[in-house]
Amino acid sequence: MTQTRLEPGDAAPDFTLPDSEGEATSLESFRGKRVILYFYPAAMTPGCTKQACDFRDSLASLTAAGFVVLGVSKDNPQKLAKFAERDALTFPLLSDPELAVHQAYGAYGEKTMYGRTTVGVLRSTFVIDADGKVEKALYNVKATGHVARLRKDLGLA
């Protein structure tokens, strides 16, 4: 199974996905802003909750620095709405049940867990510049401590 891997300088694949309210959200609508796009395996699981809450807790400073945060998972909009409500998540959570956007970004494929190779969502984060180009492509990130590392990499720590 070959996987797409994006590199800095690549054009970020455009997409339109429903958010937790079922409203269409497209990457193109954020041109002129820097976007932090992160892919996570499943809403309301411990690691994904930790990561989402870290983004929530950093949102004010990220927004002040000109960033928009978008989270993407294969969960349906109803589950995303529950996740957002339960954890007071105030940034868009997008639903990609067909995994097309995951695959376009290389955020779905083979991974090793507990010594076994499986196929699934690769926890990944992309920083996309105001012109729609990839600034950073981070694959297989850890849920815990990732946002702090990302803030440091972006000069916001």
mmCIF file of C-alpha atoms in Angstrom:
data_model
loop_
_atom_site.group_PDB
_atom_site.id
_atom_site.type_symbol
_atom_site.label_atom_id
_atom_site.label_comp_id
_atom_site.label_asym_id
_atom_site.label_seq_id
_atom_site.Cartn_x
_atom_site.Cartn_y
_atom_site.Cartn_z
ATOM 1 C CA MET A 1 0.000 0.000 0.000
ATOM 2 C CA THR A 2 1.703 3.183 -1.118
ATOM 3 C CA GLN A 3 0.943 6.291 0.812
ATOM 4 C CA THR A 4 0.998 9.910 -0.214
ATOM 5 C CA ARG A 5 3.316 11.939 1.962
ATOM 6 C CA LEU A 6 3.088 15.689 1.725
ATOM 7 C CA GLU A 7 6.204 17.804 2.060
ATOM 8 C CA PRO A 8 6.687 21.489 2.874
ATOM 9 C CA GLY A 9 6.049 23.519 -0.277
ATOM 10 C CA ASP A 10 3.442 21.104 -1.659
ATOM 11 C CA ALA A 11 0.000 22.495 -2.457
ATOM 12 C CA ALA A 12 -2.368 21.433 0.310
ATOM 13 C CA PRO A 13 -5.119 19.267 -1.203
ATOM 14 C CA ASP A 14 -8.354 21.255 -1.163
ATOM 15 C CA PHE A 15 -11.472 19.714 0.331
ATOM 16 C CA THR A 16 -15.001 20.410 1.486
ATOM 17 C CA LEU A 17 -16.284 18.375 4.447
ATOM 18 C CA PRO A 18 -19.286 18.653 6.777
ATOM 19 C CA ASP A 19 -18.601 19.996 10.272
ATOM 20 C CA SER A 20 -20.299 18.890 13.504
ATOM 21 C CA GLU A 21 -23.379 20.918 12.549
ATOM 22 C CA GLY A 22 -23.504 19.369 9.065
ATOM 23 C CA GLU A 23 -22.341 22.644 7.453
ATOM 24 C CA ALA A 24 -19.913 22.383 4.544
ATOM 25 C CA THR A 25 -16.438 23.668 5.399
ATOM 26 C CA SER A 26 -13.807 24.024 2.702
ATOM 27 C CA LEU A 27 -10.097 24.601 3.053
ATOM 28 C CA GLU A 28 -10.275 27.216 0.320
ATOM 29 C CA SER A 29 -12.497 29.412 2.514
ATOM 30 C CA PHE A 30 -9.497 29.947 4.835
ATOM 31 C CA ARG A 31 -7.140 31.362 2.159
ATOM 32 C CA GLY A 32 -5.321 34.346 3.607
ATOM 33 C CA LYS A 33 -5.030 32.632 6.999
ATOM 34 C CA ARG A 34 -2.645 29.989 8.249
ATOM 35 C CA VAL A 35 -4.402 26.709 9.018
ATOM 36 C CA ILE A 36 -3.468 23.956 11.454
ATOM 37 C CA LEU A 37 -5.183 20.861 10.059
ATOM 38 C CA TYR A 38 -4.973 17.797 12.256
ATOM 39 C CA PHE A 39 -6.214 14.262 11.724
ATOM 40 C CA TYR A 40 -7.142 12.067 14.681
ATOM 41 C CA PRO A 41 -8.412 8.467 14.843
ATOM 42 C CA ALA A 42 -11.703 8.771 16.772
ATOM 43 C CA ALA A 43 -13.704 11.342 18.706
ATOM 44 C CA MET A 44 -14.190 10.754 22.431
ATOM 45 C CA THR A 45 -11.264 8.345 22.845
ATOM 46 C CA PRO A 46 -8.697 9.211 25.539
ATOM 47 C CA GLY A 47 -5.784 10.248 23.287
ATOM 48 C CA CYS A 48 -7.954 12.165 20.842
ATOM 49 C CA THR A 49 -9.720 13.934 23.707
ATOM 50 C CA LYS A 50 -6.373 14.949 25.229
ATOM 51 C CA GLN A 51 -5.148 16.291 21.880
ATOM 52 C CA ALA A 52 -8.402 18.162 21.141
ATOM 53 C CA CYS A 53 -8.418 19.716 24.625
ATOM 54 C CA ASP A 54 -4.785 20.806 24.166
ATOM 55 C CA PHE A 55 -5.785 22.561 20.931
ATOM 56 C CA ARG A 56 -8.811 24.076 22.714
ATOM 57 C CA ASP A 57 -6.619 25.347 25.547
ATOM 58 C CA SER A 58 -4.155 26.900 23.062
ATOM 59 C CA LEU A 59 -6.812 28.253 20.705
ATOM 60 C CA ALA A 60 -6.761 31.862 21.936
ATOM 61 C CA SER A 61 -3.006 32.223 21.396
ATOM 62 C CA LEU A 62 -3.114 30.330 18.072
ATOM 63 C CA THR A 63 -5.970 32.542 16.847
ATOM 64 C CA ALA A 64 -4.114 35.658 18.015
ATOM 65 C CA ALA A 65 -1.115 34.488 15.960
ATOM 66 C CA GLY A 66 -3.362 34.205 12.877
ATOM 67 C CA PHE A 67 -4.016 30.456 12.868
ATOM 68 C CA VAL A 68 -7.266 28.581 12.273
ATOM 69 C CA VAL A 69 -7.481 25.076 13.795
ATOM 70 C CA LEU A 70 -9.431 22.318 12.014
ATOM 71 C CA GLY A 71 -9.742 18.749 13.309
ATOM 72 C CA VAL A 72 -10.632 15.889 10.940
ATOM 73 C CA SER A 73 -11.770 12.346 11.745
ATOM 74 C CA LYS A 74 -13.875 9.643 10.143
ATOM 75 C CA ASP A 75 -16.618 10.190 12.739
ATOM 76 C CA ASN A 76 -20.071 11.334 11.590
ATOM 77 C CA PRO A 77 -21.224 14.905 12.327
ATOM 78 C CA GLN A 78 -23.525 13.764 15.158
ATOM 79 C CA LYS A 79 -20.633 12.148 17.049
ATOM 80 C CA LEU A 80 -18.469 15.219 16.395
ATOM 81 C CA ALA A 81 -21.236 17.443 17.818
ATOM 82 C CA LYS A 82 -21.323 15.330 21.006
ATOM 83 C CA PHE A 83 -17.513 15.470 21.242
ATOM 84 C CA ALA A 84 -17.497 19.264 20.784
ATOM 85 C CA GLU A 85 -20.239 19.723 23.360
ATOM 86 C CA ARG A 86 -18.773 17.319 25.916
ATOM 87 C CA ASP A 87 -15.327 18.897 25.826
ATOM 88 C CA ALA A 88 -16.266 22.524 24.973
ATOM 89 C CA LEU A 89 -14.333 22.380 21.693
ATOM 90 C CA THR A 90 -14.739 25.700 19.911
ATOM 91 C CA PHE A 91 -12.947 24.992 16.633
ATOM 92 C CA PRO A 92 -14.412 23.121 13.638
ATOM 93 C CA LEU A 93 -14.406 19.321 13.728
ATOM 94 C CA LEU A 94 -14.818 17.901 10.230
ATOM 95 C CA SER A 95 -16.261 14.543 9.175
ATOM 96 C CA ASP A 96 -14.434 12.453 6.535
ATOM 97 C CA PRO A 97 -16.174 9.033 6.701
ATOM 98 C CA GLU A 98 -14.952 8.038 3.219
ATOM 99 C CA LEU A 99 -11.349 8.828 4.288
ATOM 100 C CA ALA A 100 -10.726 10.646 0.985
ATOM 101 C CA VAL A 101 -9.178 13.684 2.668
ATOM 102 C CA HIS A 102 -7.205 11.484 5.086
ATOM 103 C CA GLN A 103 -5.740 9.673 2.062
ATOM 104 C CA ALA A 104 -5.035 12.895 0.131
ATOM 105 C CA TYR A 105 -2.916 14.052 3.075
ATOM 106 C CA GLY A 106 -1.301 10.666 3.738
ATOM 107 C CA ALA A 107 -3.041 10.477 7.130
ATOM 108 C CA TYR A 108 -4.408 6.978 6.544
ATOM 109 C CA GLY A 109 -2.388 3.854 5.926
ATOM 110 C CA GLU A 110 -0.159 1.243 7.506
ATOM 111 C CA LYS A 111 0.954 1.739 11.065
ATOM 112 C CA THR A 112 2.489 -0.433 13.730
ATOM 113 C CA MET A 113 0.750 -0.788 17.078
ATOM 114 C CA TYR A 114 2.006 -3.098 19.779
ATOM 115 C CA GLY A 115 4.264 -4.855 17.274
ATOM 116 C CA ARG A 116 1.446 -5.529 14.775
ATOM 117 C CA THR A 117 0.996 -3.805 11.453
ATOM 118 C CA THR A 118 -2.515 -2.488 10.916
ATOM 119 C CA VAL A 119 -4.175 -0.036 8.566
ATOM 120 C CA GLY A 120 -5.825 3.011 10.049
ATOM 121 C CA VAL A 121 -5.723 6.720 10.728
ATOM 122 C CA LEU A 122 -2.241 8.130 11.224
ATOM 123 C CA ARG A 123 -2.379 10.933 13.792
ATOM 124 C CA SER A 124 -0.977 13.753 11.659
ATOM 125 C CA THR A 125 -0.825 17.541 11.671
ATOM 126 C CA PHE A 126 -0.292 19.962 8.819
ATOM 127 C CA VAL A 127 0.416 23.680 8.923
ATOM 128 C CA ILE A 128 -0.874 25.305 5.752
ATOM 129 C CA ASP A 129 0.187 28.831 4.820
ATOM 130 C CA ALA A 130 -2.058 31.678 3.705
ATOM 131 C CA ASP A 131 -1.506 30.704 0.039
ATOM 132 C CA GLY A 132 -2.584 27.083 0.544
ATOM 133 C CA LYS A 133 0.909 25.555 0.616
ATOM 134 C CA VAL A 134 2.081 23.030 3.215
ATOM 135 C CA GLU A 135 4.462 24.659 5.717
ATOM 136 C CA LYS A 136 4.815 21.616 7.989
ATOM 137 C CA ALA A 137 3.782 17.996 7.548
ATOM 138 C CA LEU A 138 4.013 16.030 10.794
ATOM 139 C CA TYR A 139 3.132 12.336 10.648
ATOM 140 C CA ASN A 140 2.572 9.840 13.464
ATOM 141 C CA VAL A 141 2.530 12.502 16.160
ATOM 142 C CA LYS A 142 1.778 11.665 19.779
ATOM 143 C CA ALA A 143 -1.502 12.870 21.260
ATOM 144 C CA THR A 144 0.143 14.072 24.467
ATOM 145 C CA GLY A 145 2.532 17.010 24.228
ATOM 146 C CA HIS A 146 1.993 17.491 20.493
ATOM 147 C CA VAL A 147 0.335 20.908 20.712
ATOM 148 C CA ALA A 148 3.092 22.216 23.001
ATOM 149 C CA ARG A 149 5.734 20.987 20.530
ATOM 150 C CA LEU A 150 3.832 22.472 17.597
ATOM 151 C CA ARG A 151 3.566 25.837 19.391
ATOM 152 C CA LYS A 152 7.321 25.748 19.990
ATOM 153 C CA ASP A 153 7.987 24.882 16.318
ATOM 154 C CA LEU A 154 5.788 27.823 15.278
ATOM 155 C CA GLY A 155 7.619 30.211 17.633
ATOM 156 C CA LEU A 156 4.615 30.588 19.944
ATOM 157 C CA ALA A 157 5.877 28.753 23.036
#
